Amino acid sequence: MVGGIADLVRHGLLLKYVVASLFRVTWGFVLAVIFAIPIGLTIGWYRRAQMAFNPIIQILRPISPLAWIPIAILWFGVGDLAAIFLIFMGCFLPLLLTAINAVQSIPLVYINAGRNFGLRPAELVYRVLYPAVIPKLIVGLRITLGIAWLVVVAAEMIAVSSGLGFLIVDARNAGNRYDLVVAGMVLIGIIGLLLDVGIRSLERVKSFRWSYSED
Amino acid sequence: MTHIEPRTWERFFWPVLVCALLLALWHYCVVWTATRIFPSPLEVERGMAELLRQNVLWGDIVDSLRRVAVGFGAAAVLGIPLGLIFGWYPAANQVVNPAMQILRPISPIAWIPVAIIFFGVGDNAAIFLIFLGAFFPIVVSCTDGVSNVPSVSRRAGRNFGLSPLQLLAKVVFPAALPQIIVGLRIALGIAWLVVVAAEMIAVDSGLGYLIIDSRNSGKRYDLVVAAMLLIGVIGLALDLGFRKLERIKSVRWGFRDDS
């Protein structure tokens, strides 16, 4: 297995594949964050919006992001965009749910107190809501990044021809190189672990910490 | 955070309205773009009816559910005791934890080549993948559940002279049960995600296969979308069933904070 990894490094393929996978995860994940969090916060703020969207979210959520593969290929062709779309689909709904829950679990006292101090709506969002939801959002981001990393591997096994998922499938199909398969899996595990550790370090940033007071 | 309680009619009105709007949006997008390939909602509904009439659908659903049941069952049977042990002996947890943390982020799908060498193409490979997908979340939630049991409860148990086994059975397990059930629910959701992916690659029956097969044999995208909706509905039903468990009285006592 070590020999297998050394082989890959020598051909310069390994770095290329790792970068390709990380590139897709970054775009899919960032797009999902950009769309899901504002929408989720808005839906969470209005009871009726939450009631209205809940059934659809609940039905779409259990659908494996991989079940979207035929549709992703139909819309975006075989390539990076299809993989990014799949990662986006895998991350969007979990993030949306986290954002909705985060808003709904803000204690009413905070909001009433903010209003009593005469905060304007914009200030209320910035000084009360935003700090109150951040801890939950970060936990959601961490879980979702894990999902994105799971999905990218699967997407690359089917929809594109580079990246770590492709490495695994390709190593098996081109000559049963199971040493490379296992090497690819271990690499996926290690990079996934690093991503998790990286995002956990966000939880420790001082300005995010204030609502952890209870524990 | 609007303070006026929604009325009863609103509980049905808003979801129905949003669903209708989205369906209309979908329908008119198909009409406007004049696509021949992507199905409109009506075509999906017809596709669903066709599947129901042909009776293949039940076979596929039963196959998928059977794989999930076996894989998830095996993961629960092995994962819960292991998690209890790791939670009970922190030293054991420290030994195993690094390896677990590296194995956990590996997509169950990445195991497909390995599953196929071990088990060949077939049911067992799919079940193995589901097992892997469900196993780690179950172990982690059990470990956390046990190590979160307040030490007051343990000491009280010891003071009443319980033997270690009795302590485990009568104090620790019931106290950890709520968290274990939450972990099982999450794992069941993952198992349902994995079965679809596994069936798209490793076997030739089940709902995942239905999706890939309807695409490959004649671009029947109406069946693809119908199968996706079915997967969603069944997944939701599984989740609701599991949530019922959380509400059983004898399970509830560990949910201290939010009664």
CSV table of C-alpha atoms in Angstrom, one decimal:
chain,number,residue,atom,x,y,z
A,1,MET,CA,0.0,0.0,0.0
A,2,VAL,CA,2.9,2.4,0.9
A,3,GLY,CA,4.4,1.4,-2.5
A,4,GLY,CA,1.1,2.3,-4.1
A,5,ILE,CA,1.0,5.7,-2.6
A,6,ALA,CA,4.7,6.4,-3.5
A,7,ASP,CA,3.8,5.4,-7.1
A,8,LEU,CA,1.0,7.9,-7.2
A,9,VAL,CA,3.1,10.7,-5.7
A,10,ARG,CA,5.8,10.1,-8.3
A,11,HIS,CA,3.4,10.5,-11.2
A,12,GLY,CA,2.1,13.7,-9.7
A,13,LEU,CA,-1.4,12.2,-9.9
A,14,LEU,CA,-2.0,12.1,-6.2
A,15,LEU,CA,-1.8,15.9,-5.7
A,16,LYS,CA,-3.9,16.5,-8.7
A,17,TYR,CA,-6.7,14.2,-7.5
A,18,VAL,CA,-6.7,15.5,-4.0
A,19,VAL,CA,-6.9,19.1,-5.3
A,20,ALA,CA,-9.7,18.1,-7.7
A,21,SER,CA,-11.8,16.5,-4.9
A,22,LEU,CA,-11.2,19.4,-2.6
A,23,PHE,CA,-12.1,21.9,-5.4
A,24,ARG,CA,-15.5,20.3,-5.9
A,25,VAL,CA,-16.2,20.0,-2.2
A,26,THR,CA,-15.3,23.6,-1.6
A,27,TRP,CA,-17.6,24.9,-4.4
A,28,GLY,CA,-20.5,22.7,-3.6
A,29,PHE,CA,-20.3,23.3,0.1
A,30,VAL,CA,-19.8,27.1,-0.2
A,31,LEU,CA,-22.7,27.4,-2.6
A,32,ALA,CA,-24.9,25.4,-0.2
A,33,VAL,CA,-23.9,27.7,2.7
A,34,ILE,CA,-24.6,30.8,0.7
A,35,PHE,CA,-28.1,29.7,-0.2
A,36,ALA,CA,-29.2,27.5,2.7
A,37,ILE,CA,-28.3,29.7,5.7
A,38,PRO,CA,-30.1,32.9,4.7
A,39,ILE,CA,-33.1,31.0,3.5
A,40,GLY,CA,-33.1,28.8,6.5
A,41,LEU,CA,-32.9,31.8,8.9
A,42,THR,CA,-35.7,33.5,7.1
A,43,ILE,CA,-38.0,30.4,7.2
A,44,GLY,CA,-37.2,29.9,10.8
A,45,TRP,CA,-38.1,33.4,11.8
A,46,TYR,CA,-41.7,33.1,10.4
A,47,ARG,CA,-43.8,30.3,12.0
A,48,ARG,CA,-46.0,30.1,8.9
A,49,ALA,CA,-43.1,29.8,6.5
A,50,GLN,CA,-41.8,27.0,8.6
A,51,MET,CA,-45.1,25.3,8.5
A,52,ALA,CA,-45.4,25.8,4.8
A,53,PHE,CA,-42.0,24.4,3.8
A,54,ASN,CA,-41.7,21.6,6.4
A,55,PRO,CA,-43.5,18.8,4.5
A,56,ILE,CA,-41.5,19.3,1.3
A,57,ILE,CA,-38.2,19.5,3.2
A,58,GLN,CA,-39.0,16.3,5.0
A,59,ILE,CA,-39.8,14.4,1.8
A,60,LEU,CA,-36.8,15.6,-0.1
A,61,ARG,CA,-34.4,15.0,2.8
A,62,PRO,CA,-34.2,11.2,2.8
A,63,ILE,CA,-33.4,11.1,-0.9
A,64,SER,CA,-29.8,10.1,-1.3
A,65,PRO,CA,-27.8,12.9,-3.1
A,66,LEU,CA,-26.7,10.1,-5.3
A,67,ALA,CA,-30.2,9.5,-6.5
A,68,TRP,CA,-29.8,12.9,-8.2
A,69,ILE,CA,-27.0,11.5,-10.4
A,70,PRO,CA,-29.1,10.9,-13.5
A,71,ILE,CA,-30.6,14.4,-13.2
A,72,ALA,CA,-27.2,16.0,-12.5
A,73,ILE,CA,-25.8,14.4,-15.6
A,74,LEU,CA,-28.8,15.4,-17.7
A,75,TRP,CA,-28.5,19.0,-16.6
A,76,PHE,CA,-24.8,19.5,-16.4
A,77,GLY,CA,-23.2,16.7,-18.4
A,78,VAL,CA,-20.5,14.5,-17.2
A,79,GLY,CA,-18.0,16.8,-15.4
A,80,ASP,CA,-17.2,19.1,-12.5
A,81,LEU,CA,-20.5,20.8,-12.5
A,82,ALA,CA,-22.5,17.6,-12.0
A,83,ALA,CA,-20.3,16.7,-9.1
A,84,ILE,CA,-20.6,20.1,-7.6
A,85,PHE,CA,-24.4,20.0,-8.0
A,86,LEU,CA,-24.5,16.6,-6.2
A,87,ILE,CA,-22.5,18.0,-3.3
A,88,PHE,CA,-24.7,21.1,-3.2
A,89,MET,CA,-27.8,18.8,-3.0
A,90,GLY,CA,-26.2,16.8,-0.3
A,91,CYS,CA,-25.4,19.8,1.8
A,92,PHE,CA,-28.4,22.2,1.2
A,93,LEU,CA,-31.1,20.4,3.1
A,94,PRO,CA,-29.1,19.6,6.2
A,95,LEU,CA,-27.9,23.2,6.4
A,96,LEU,CA,-31.4,24.5,5.8
A,97,LEU,CA,-32.8,22.4,8.7
A,98,THR,CA,-29.9,23.5,11.0
A,99,ALA,CA,-30.6,27.2,10.2
A,100,ILE,CA,-34.3,26.8,10.8
A,101,ASN,CA,-33.8,25.0,14.1
A,102,ALA,CA,-31.1,27.5,15.2
A,103,VAL,CA,-33.5,30.4,14.8
A,104,GLN,CA,-36.3,28.6,16.5
A,105,SER,CA,-34.3,27.7,19.5
A,106,ILE,CA,-33.3,31.3,20.3
A,107,PRO,CA,-34.9,32.1,23.7
A,108,LEU,CA,-37.7,34.6,23.3
A,109,VAL,CA,-36.3,36.5,26.2
A,110,TYR,CA,-33.3,37.6,24.1
A,111,ILE,CA,-35.5,38.9,21.4
A,112,ASN,CA,-37.9,40.7,23.7
A,113,ALA,CA,-34.9,42.2,25.6
A,114,GLY,CA,-33.4,43.4,22.4
A,115,ARG,CA,-36.7,45.0,21.4
A,116,ASN,CA,-37.1,46.6,24.8
A,117,PHE,CA,-33.7,48.2,24.4
A,118,GLY,CA,-35.1,49.8,21.2
A,119,LEU,CA,-33.0,48.0,18.7
A,120,ARG,CA,-34.0,48.5,15.1
A,121,PRO,CA,-34.6,45.3,13.1
A,122,ALA,CA,-31.2,45.5,11.4
A,123,GLU,CA,-29.5,45.9,14.8
A,124,LEU,CA,-31.6,43.1,16.2
A,125,VAL,CA,-30.4,40.7,13.5
A,126,TYR,CA,-26.8,41.8,13.9
A,127,ARG,CA,-26.5,42.0,17.7
A,128,VAL,CA,-28.9,39.4,18.9
A,129,LEU,CA,-29.9,36.9,16.3
A,130,TYR,CA,-26.5,36.4,14.6
A,131,PRO,CA,-24.5,35.7,17.8
A,132,ALA,CA,-27.3,33.5,19.1
A,133,VAL,CA,-27.4,31.2,16.1
A,134,ILE,CA,-23.7,31.0,15.4
A,135,PRO,CA,-22.9,28.0,17.7
A,136,LYS,CA,-25.6,25.8,16.3
A,137,LEU,CA,-24.7,26.8,12.7
A,138,ILE,CA,-21.1,25.8,13.3
A,139,VAL,CA,-22.2,22.4,14.5
A,140,GLY,CA,-24.4,22.1,11.4
A,141,LEU,CA,-21.5,23.2,9.1
A,142,ARG,CA,-19.3,20.5,10.6
A,143,ILE,CA,-21.8,17.7,10.0
A,144,THR,CA,-22.5,19.0,6.6
A,145,LEU,CA,-18.9,19.2,5.6
A,146,GLY,CA,-18.6,15.5,6.6
A,147,ILE,CA,-21.6,14.8,4.3
A,148,ALA,CA,-20.0,16.7,1.4
A,149,TRP,CA,-16.8,14.7,1.8
A,150,LEU,CA,-18.9,11.5,1.6
A,151,VAL,CA,-20.8,12.6,-1.4
A,152,VAL,CA,-17.8,13.8,-3.4
A,153,VAL,CA,-16.2,10.4,-3.3
A,154,ALA,CA,-19.4,8.7,-4.5
A,155,ALA,CA,-20.0,11.4,-7.2
A,156,GLU,CA,-16.5,11.0,-8.5
A,157,MET,CA,-16.9,7.2,-8.8
A,158,ILE,CA,-19.7,7.8,-11.3
A,159,ALA,CA,-19.8,11.3,-12.8
A,160,VAL,CA,-16.2,12.5,-13.5
A,161,SER,CA,-12.7,11.2,-14.3
A,162,SER,CA,-10.5,12.7,-11.7
A,163,GLY,CA,-10.4,12.9,-7.9
A,164,LEU,CA,-10.0,10.4,-5.1
A,165,GLY,CA,-13.3,8.6,-5.8
A,166,PHE,CA,-12.2,8.1,-9.4
A,167,LEU,CA,-8.8,6.9,-8.2
A,168,ILE,CA,-10.5,4.1,-6.3
A,169,VAL,CA,-12.8,3.0,-9.2
A,170,ASP,CA,-10.0,3.4,-11.7
A,171,ALA,CA,-7.5,1.4,-9.7
A,172,ARG,CA,-9.9,-1.4,-9.5
A,173,ASN,CA,-11.1,-1.4,-13.1
A,174,ALA,CA,-7.6,-0.9,-14.6
A,175,GLY,CA,-5.9,-4.1,-13.5
A,176,ASN,CA,-7.3,-4.8,-10.0
A,177,ARG,CA,-4.7,-2.6,-8.2
A,178,TYR,CA,-6.3,-3.2,-4.8
A,179,ASP,CA,-3.2,-1.6,-3.1
A,180,LEU,CA,-4.2,1.7,-4.7
A,181,VAL,CA,-7.9,1.2,-3.8
A,182,VAL,CA,-6.9,0.8,-0.1
A,183,ALA,CA,-4.4,3.7,-0.4
A,184,GLY,CA,-7.2,5.9,-1.8
A,185,MET,CA,-9.5,4.9,1.0
A,186,VAL,CA,-7.0,5.7,3.7
A,187,LEU,CA,-6.2,9.1,2.1
A,188,ILE,CA,-10.0,9.9,2.0
A,189,GLY,CA,-10.2,9.0,5.7
A,190,ILE,CA,-7.2,11.2,6.6
A,191,ILE,CA,-8.3,14.2,4.6
A,192,GLY,CA,-11.9,13.9,6.0
A,193,LEU,CA,-10.4,13.8,9.5
A,194,LEU,CA,-8.3,17.0,8.7
A,195,LEU,CA,-11.4,18.8,7.4
A,196,ASP,CA,-13.3,17.9,10.6
A,197,VAL,CA,-10.4,19.0,12.8
A,198,GLY,CA,-10.2,22.3,10.8
A,199,ILE,CA,-13.8,23.2,11.2
A,200,ARG,CA,-13.8,22.1,14.9
A,201,SER,CA,-11.2,24.8,15.5
A,202,LEU,CA,-13.8,27.3,14.5
A,203,GLU,CA,-15.8,26.3,17.5
A,204,ARG,CA,-13.0,27.5,19.7
A,205,VAL,CA,-12.9,31.0,18.3
A,206,LYS,CA,-13.6,33.4,21.2
A,207,SER,CA,-16.2,35.6,19.6
A,208,PHE,CA,-18.3,32.6,18.7
A,209,ARG,CA,-18.3,31.1,22.1
A,210,TRP,CA,-20.6,33.2,24.2
A,211,SER,CA,-23.7,31.2,23.9
A,212,TYR,CA,-21.9,28.0,25.0
A,213,SER,CA,-22.2,29.3,28.6
A,214,GLU,CA,-24.6,26.6,29.7
A,215,ASP,CA,-22.2,23.7,29.4
B,1,MET,CA,-41.1,34.3,16.0
B,2,THR,CA,-44.4,35.9,15.3
B,3,HIS,CA,-46.3,35.7,18.5
B,4,ILE,CA,-49.9,35.0,17.1
B,5,GLU,CA,-50.6,31.3,17.2
B,6,PRO,CA,-51.4,30.0,13.7
B,7,ARG,CA,-54.9,28.8,13.3
B,8,THR,CA,-55.8,25.2,12.5
B,9,TRP,CA,-56.7,25.8,8.9
B,10,GLU,CA,-53.4,27.4,8.4
B,11,ARG,CA,-51.6,24.2,9.4
B,12,PHE,CA,-53.0,22.6,6.2
B,13,PHE,CA,-53.4,25.7,4.0
B,14,TRP,CA,-49.8,26.8,3.8
B,15,PRO,CA,-48.1,23.5,3.1
B,16,VAL,CA,-50.6,22.8,0.4
B,17,LEU,CA,-50.2,26.2,-1.1
B,18,VAL,CA,-46.4,25.9,-1.2
B,19,CYS,CA,-46.6,22.4,-2.7
B,20,ALA,CA,-49.0,23.6,-5.3
B,21,LEU,CA,-46.8,26.6,-6.2
B,22,LEU,CA,-43.7,24.4,-6.5
B,23,LEU,CA,-45.5,21.9,-8.7
B,24,ALA,CA,-46.8,24.7,-10.9
B,25,LEU,CA,-43.3,26.2,-11.1
B,26,TRP,CA,-42.0,22.8,-12.1
B,27,HIS,CA,-44.7,22.2,-14.7
B,28,TYR,CA,-44.3,25.6,-16.3
B,29,CYS,CA,-40.5,25.3,-16.3
B,30,VAL,CA,-40.9,22.1,-18.3
B,31,VAL,CA,-43.4,23.8,-20.6
B,32,TRP,CA,-41.3,26.9,-21.2
B,33,THR,CA,-38.0,25.2,-21.8
B,34,ALA,CA,-39.9,22.8,-24.1
B,35,THR,CA,-37.7,20.0,-22.9
B,36,ARG,CA,-38.5,16.5,-24.2
B,37,ILE,CA,-36.4,14.7,-21.7
B,38,PHE,CA,-37.2,16.1,-18.3
B,39,PRO,CA,-40.7,15.0,-17.1
B,40,SER,CA,-43.5,17.3,-16.0
B,41,PRO,CA,-45.3,16.4,-12.7
B,42,LEU,CA,-48.1,14.8,-14.7
B,43,GLU,CA,-45.8,12.5,-16.5
B,44,VAL,CA,-44.2,11.6,-13.2
B,45,GLU,CA,-47.6,10.7,-11.8
B,46,ARG,CA,-48.3,8.6,-14.8
B,47,GLY,CA,-44.9,6.9,-14.5
B,48,MET,CA,-45.7,6.1,-10.8
B,49,ALA,CA,-49.0,4.6,-11.8
B,50,GLU,CA,-47.3,2.5,-14.4
B,51,LEU,CA,-44.8,1.2,-11.9
B,52,LEU,CA,-47.6,0.3,-9.5
B,53,ARG,CA,-49.5,-1.5,-12.2
B,54,GLN,CA,-46.5,-3.6,-13.3
B,55,ASN,CA,-46.0,-5.0,-9.8
B,56,VAL,CA,-42.2,-4.7,-10.1
B,57,LEU,CA,-42.3,-1.8,-7.7
B,58,TRP,CA,-43.2,-3.9,-4.6
B,59,GLY,CA,-40.3,-6.3,-5.3
B,60,ASP,CA,-37.9,-3.3,-5.5
B,61,ILE,CA,-39.2,-1.7,-2.3
B,62,VAL,CA,-39.1,-5.0,-0.4
B,63,ASP,CA,-35.6,-5.7,-1.6
B,64,SER,CA,-34.4,-2.3,-0.5
B,65,LEU,CA,-36.1,-2.5,2.8
B,66,ARG,CA,-34.7,-6.0,3.4
B,67,ARG,CA,-31.2,-4.9,2.8
B,68,VAL,CA,-31.6,-1.9,5.1
B,69,ALA,CA,-33.1,-4.1,7.8
B,70,VAL,CA,-30.4,-6.7,7.7
B,71,GLY,CA,-27.5,-4.2,7.4
B,72,PHE,CA,-28.9,-1.9,10.0
B,73,GLY,CA,-29.8,-4.7,12.3
B,74,ALA,CA,-26.3,-6.1,12.2
B,75,ALA,CA,-24.8,-2.7,12.8
B,76,ALA,CA,-27.1,-2.2,15.8
B,77,VAL,CA,-26.4,-5.7,17.2
B,78,LEU,CA,-22.6,-5.2,17.0
B,79,GLY,CA,-22.4,-1.4,17.5
B,80,ILE,CA,-24.5,-1.0,20.6
B,81,PRO,CA,-22.5,-3.4,22.8
B,82,LEU,CA,-19.2,-2.1,21.5
B,83,GLY,CA,-20.3,1.5,22.1
B,84,LEU,CA,-21.4,0.6,25.6
B,85,ILE,CA,-18.0,-1.0,26.3
B,86,PHE,CA,-16.1,2.0,24.9
B,87,GLY,CA,-18.2,4.4,27.0
B,88,TRP,CA,-17.8,2.3,30.1
B,89,TYR,CA,-14.0,1.9,29.8
B,90,PRO,CA,-12.6,5.2,28.7
B,91,ALA,CA,-9.2,3.6,28.3
B,92,ALA,CA,-10.5,1.2,25.6
B,93,ASN,CA,-12.1,4.3,23.9
B,94,GLN,CA,-8.8,6.1,23.8
B,95,VAL,CA,-7.1,3.1,22.2
B,96,VAL,CA,-9.7,2.7,19.5
B,97,ASN,CA,-10.7,6.3,18.9
B,98,PRO,CA,-7.9,7.4,16.5
B,99,ALA,CA,-8.6,4.4,14.2
B,100,MET,CA,-12.3,5.2,14.3
B,101,GLN,CA,-11.8,8.8,13.5
B,102,ILE,CA,-9.9,7.9,10.4
B,103,LEU,CA,-12.3,5.2,9.2
B,104,ARG,CA,-15.4,7.3,9.9
B,105,PRO,CA,-15.0,9.9,7.1
B,106,ILE,CA,-14.5,7.2,4.5
B,107,SER,CA,-17.7,7.1,2.4
B,108,PRO,CA,-19.4,3.8,2.6
B,109,ILE,CA,-19.5,4.0,-1.2
B,110,ALA,CA,-15.7,4.0,-1.2
B,111,TRP,CA,-15.9,0.5,0.2
B,112,ILE,CA,-17.7,-0.7,-2.9
B,113,PRO,CA,-14.6,-2.2,-4.6
B,114,VAL,CA,-13.6,-3.9,-1.3
B,115,ALA,CA,-17.2,-5.1,-0.7
B,116,ILE,CA,-17.3,-6.6,-4.2
B,117,ILE,CA,-14.0,-8.6,-3.6
B,118,PHE,CA,-15.2,-9.8,-0.3
B,119,PHE,CA,-18.8,-10.7,-1.2
B,120,GLY,CA,-19.1,-10.5,-5.0
B,121,VAL,CA,-21.8,-8.6,-6.8
B,122,GLY,CA,-25.0,-9.2,-4.9
B,123,ASP,CA,-27.1,-8.7,-1.8
B,124,ASN,CA,-24.2,-9.3,0.6
B,125,ALA,CA,-22.1,-6.5,-0.8
B,126,ALA,CA,-25.0,-4.0,-0.5
B,127,ILE,CA,-25.7,-5.2,3.1
B,128,PHE,CA,-22.0,-4.8,4.0
B,129,LEU,CA,-22.0,-1.2,2.7
B,130,ILE,CA,-25.2,-0.4,4.7
B,131,PHE,CA,-23.6,-2.0,7.8
B,132,LEU,CA,-20.5,0.2,7.4
B,133,GLY,CA,-22.6,3.3,6.9
B,134,ALA,CA,-24.7,2.6,10.0
B,135,PHE,CA,-22.1,1.1,12.3
B,136,PHE,CA,-19.9,4.2,13.1
B,137,PRO,CA,-22.7,6.6,14.0
B,138,ILE,CA,-24.2,3.9,16.3
B,139,VAL,CA,-20.9,3.2,18.1
B,140,VAL,CA,-20.2,6.9,18.6
B,141,SER,CA,-23.6,7.8,19.9
B,142,CYS,CA,-23.5,4.8,22.4
B,143,THR,CA,-20.1,5.8,23.6
B,144,ASP,CA,-21.2,9.4,24.1
B,145,GLY,CA,-24.5,8.3,25.7
B,146,VAL,CA,-22.7,6.2,28.3
B,147,SER,CA,-20.0,8.7,29.1
B,148,ASN,CA,-22.7,11.4,29.6
B,149,VAL,CA,-24.4,9.4,32.3
B,150,PRO,CA,-24.2,11.6,35.4
B,151,SER,CA,-21.7,10.2,37.8
B,152,VAL,CA,-24.3,10.8,40.6
B,153,SER,CA,-26.5,8.0,39.1
B,154,ARG,CA,-23.6,5.6,38.9
B,155,ARG,CA,-22.5,6.3,42.5
B,156,ALA,CA,-26.1,5.9,43.7
B,157,GLY,CA,-26.3,2.6,41.9
B,158,ARG,CA,-23.0,1.5,43.5
B,159,ASN,CA,-24.2,2.6,47.0
B,160,PHE,CA,-27.2,0.4,46.6
B,161,GLY,CA,-24.8,-2.5,46.1
B,162,LEU,CA,-25.4,-3.3,42.4
B,163,SER,CA,-22.9,-5.5,40.8
B,164,PRO,CA,-21.2,-4.1,37.7
B,165,LEU,CA,-23.5,-6.0,35.4
B,166,GLN,CA,-26.6,-4.9,37.2
B,167,LEU,CA,-25.3,-1.3,37.2
B,168,LEU,CA,-24.9,-1.5,33.4
B,169,ALA,CA,-28.3,-3.1,32.9
B,170,LYS,CA,-30.3,-1.1,35.5
B,171,VAL,CA,-28.6,2.3,35.5
B,172,VAL,CA,-26.3,3.1,32.7
B,173,PHE,CA,-28.2,1.5,29.8
B,174,PRO,CA,-31.5,3.1,30.6
B,175,ALA,CA,-29.8,6.5,31.2
B,176,ALA,CA,-28.0,6.3,27.9
B,177,LEU,CA,-31.0,5.0,26.0
B,178,PRO,CA,-32.4,8.3,24.7
B,179,GLN,CA,-29.0,9.2,23.1
B,180,ILE,CA,-28.7,5.7,21.7
B,181,ILE,CA,-32.1,6.0,20.1
B,182,VAL,CA,-31.2,9.3,18.5
B,183,GLY,CA,-28.0,7.7,17.2
B,184,LEU,CA,-30.0,4.8,15.8
B,185,ARG,CA,-32.4,7.2,14.1
B,186,ILE,CA,-29.5,9.0,12.4
B,187,ALA,CA,-27.9,5.7,11.5
B,188,LEU,CA,-31.2,4.5,9.9
B,189,GLY,CA,-31.3,7.7,7.8
B,190,ILE,CA,-27.8,7.1,6.7
B,191,ALA,CA,-28.6,3.4,5.9
B,192,TRP,CA,-31.4,4.6,3.7
B,193,LEU,CA,-29.1,7.0,1.9
B,194,VAL,CA,-26.5,4.3,1.4
B,195,VAL,CA,-28.8,1.6,0.2
B,196,VAL,CA,-29.9,3.7,-2.8
B,197,ALA,CA,-26.2,4.4,-3.7
B,198,ALA,CA,-25.2,0.8,-3.2
B,199,GLU,CA,-28.1,-0.4,-5.4
B,200,MET,CA,-27.1,1.9,-8.2
B,201,ILE,CA,-23.7,0.2,-8.4
B,202,ALA,CA,-23.5,-3.2,-6.8
B,203,VAL,CA,-26.8,-5.1,-7.4
B,204,ASP,CA,-29.7,-5.4,-9.9
B,205,SER,CA,-32.8,-4.9,-7.8
B,206,GLY,CA,-34.2,-2.3,-5.4
B,207,LEU,CA,-35.1,1.4,-5.7
B,208,GLY,CA,-31.6,2.6,-6.5
B,209,TYR,CA,-31.4,0.1,-9.3
B,210,LEU,CA,-34.8,1.3,-10.5
B,211,ILE,CA,-33.4,4.8,-10.9
B,212,ILE,CA,-30.3,3.8,-12.8
B,213,ASP,CA,-32.1,1.2,-14.9
B,214,SER,CA,-34.9,3.6,-16.0
B,215,ARG,CA,-32.2,6.0,-17.1
B,216,ASN,CA,-30.1,3.6,-18.9
B,217,SER,CA,-32.9,1.7,-20.6
B,218,GLY,CA,-34.6,4.4,-22.7
B,219,LYS,CA,-34.1,7.6,-20.7
B,220,ARG,CA,-37.3,7.2,-18.8
B,221,TYR,CA,-36.7,10.3,-16.6
B,222,ASP,CA,-40.4,10.2,-15.5
B,223,LEU,CA,-39.6,6.9,-13.7
B,224,VAL,CA,-36.4,8.3,-12.3
B,225,VAL,CA,-38.2,11.2,-10.6
B,226,ALA,CA,-41.0,8.9,-9.5
B,227,ALA,CA,-38.5,6.6,-7.9
B,228,MET,CA,-36.8,9.5,-6.2
B,229,LEU,CA,-40.0,10.7,-4.7
B,230,LEU,CA,-40.8,7.2,-3.5
B,231,ILE,CA,-37.4,7.0,-1.8
B,232,GLY,CA,-38.2,10.3,-0.1
B,233,VAL,CA,-41.6,9.2,1.1
B,234,ILE,CA,-40.3,5.8,2.4
B,235,GLY,CA,-37.4,7.5,4.1
B,236,LEU,CA,-39.7,9.9,5.8
B,237,ALA,CA,-42.0,7.0,7.0
B,238,LEU,CA,-38.9,5.2,8.5
B,239,ASP,CA,-37.9,8.3,10.3
B,240,LEU,CA,-41.4,9.0,11.7
B,241,GLY,CA,-41.6,5.3,12.8
B,242,PHE,CA,-38.4,5.7,14.7
B,243,ARG,CA,-39.5,9.0,16.3
B,244,LYS,CA,-42.5,7.1,17.7
B,245,LEU,CA,-40.0,5.0,19.7
B,246,GLU,CA,-38.6,8.2,21.3
B,247,ARG,CA,-42.1,8.9,22.7
B,248,ILE,CA,-42.6,5.6,24.5
B,249,LYS,CA,-42.9,6.2,28.2
B,250,SER,CA,-40.2,3.8,29.5
B,251,VAL,CA,-37.7,5.3,27.1
B,252,ARG,CA,-38.4,8.8,28.1
B,253,TRP,CA,-37.0,9.2,31.5
B,254,GLY,CA,-33.6,10.0,30.3
B,255,PHE,CA,-34.8,13.0,28.3
B,256,ARG,CA,-34.4,15.2,31.3
B,257,ASP,CA,-34.3,18.7,30.0
B,258,ASP,CA,-37.0,19.0,27.4
B,259,SER,CA,-40.2,17.4,28.8
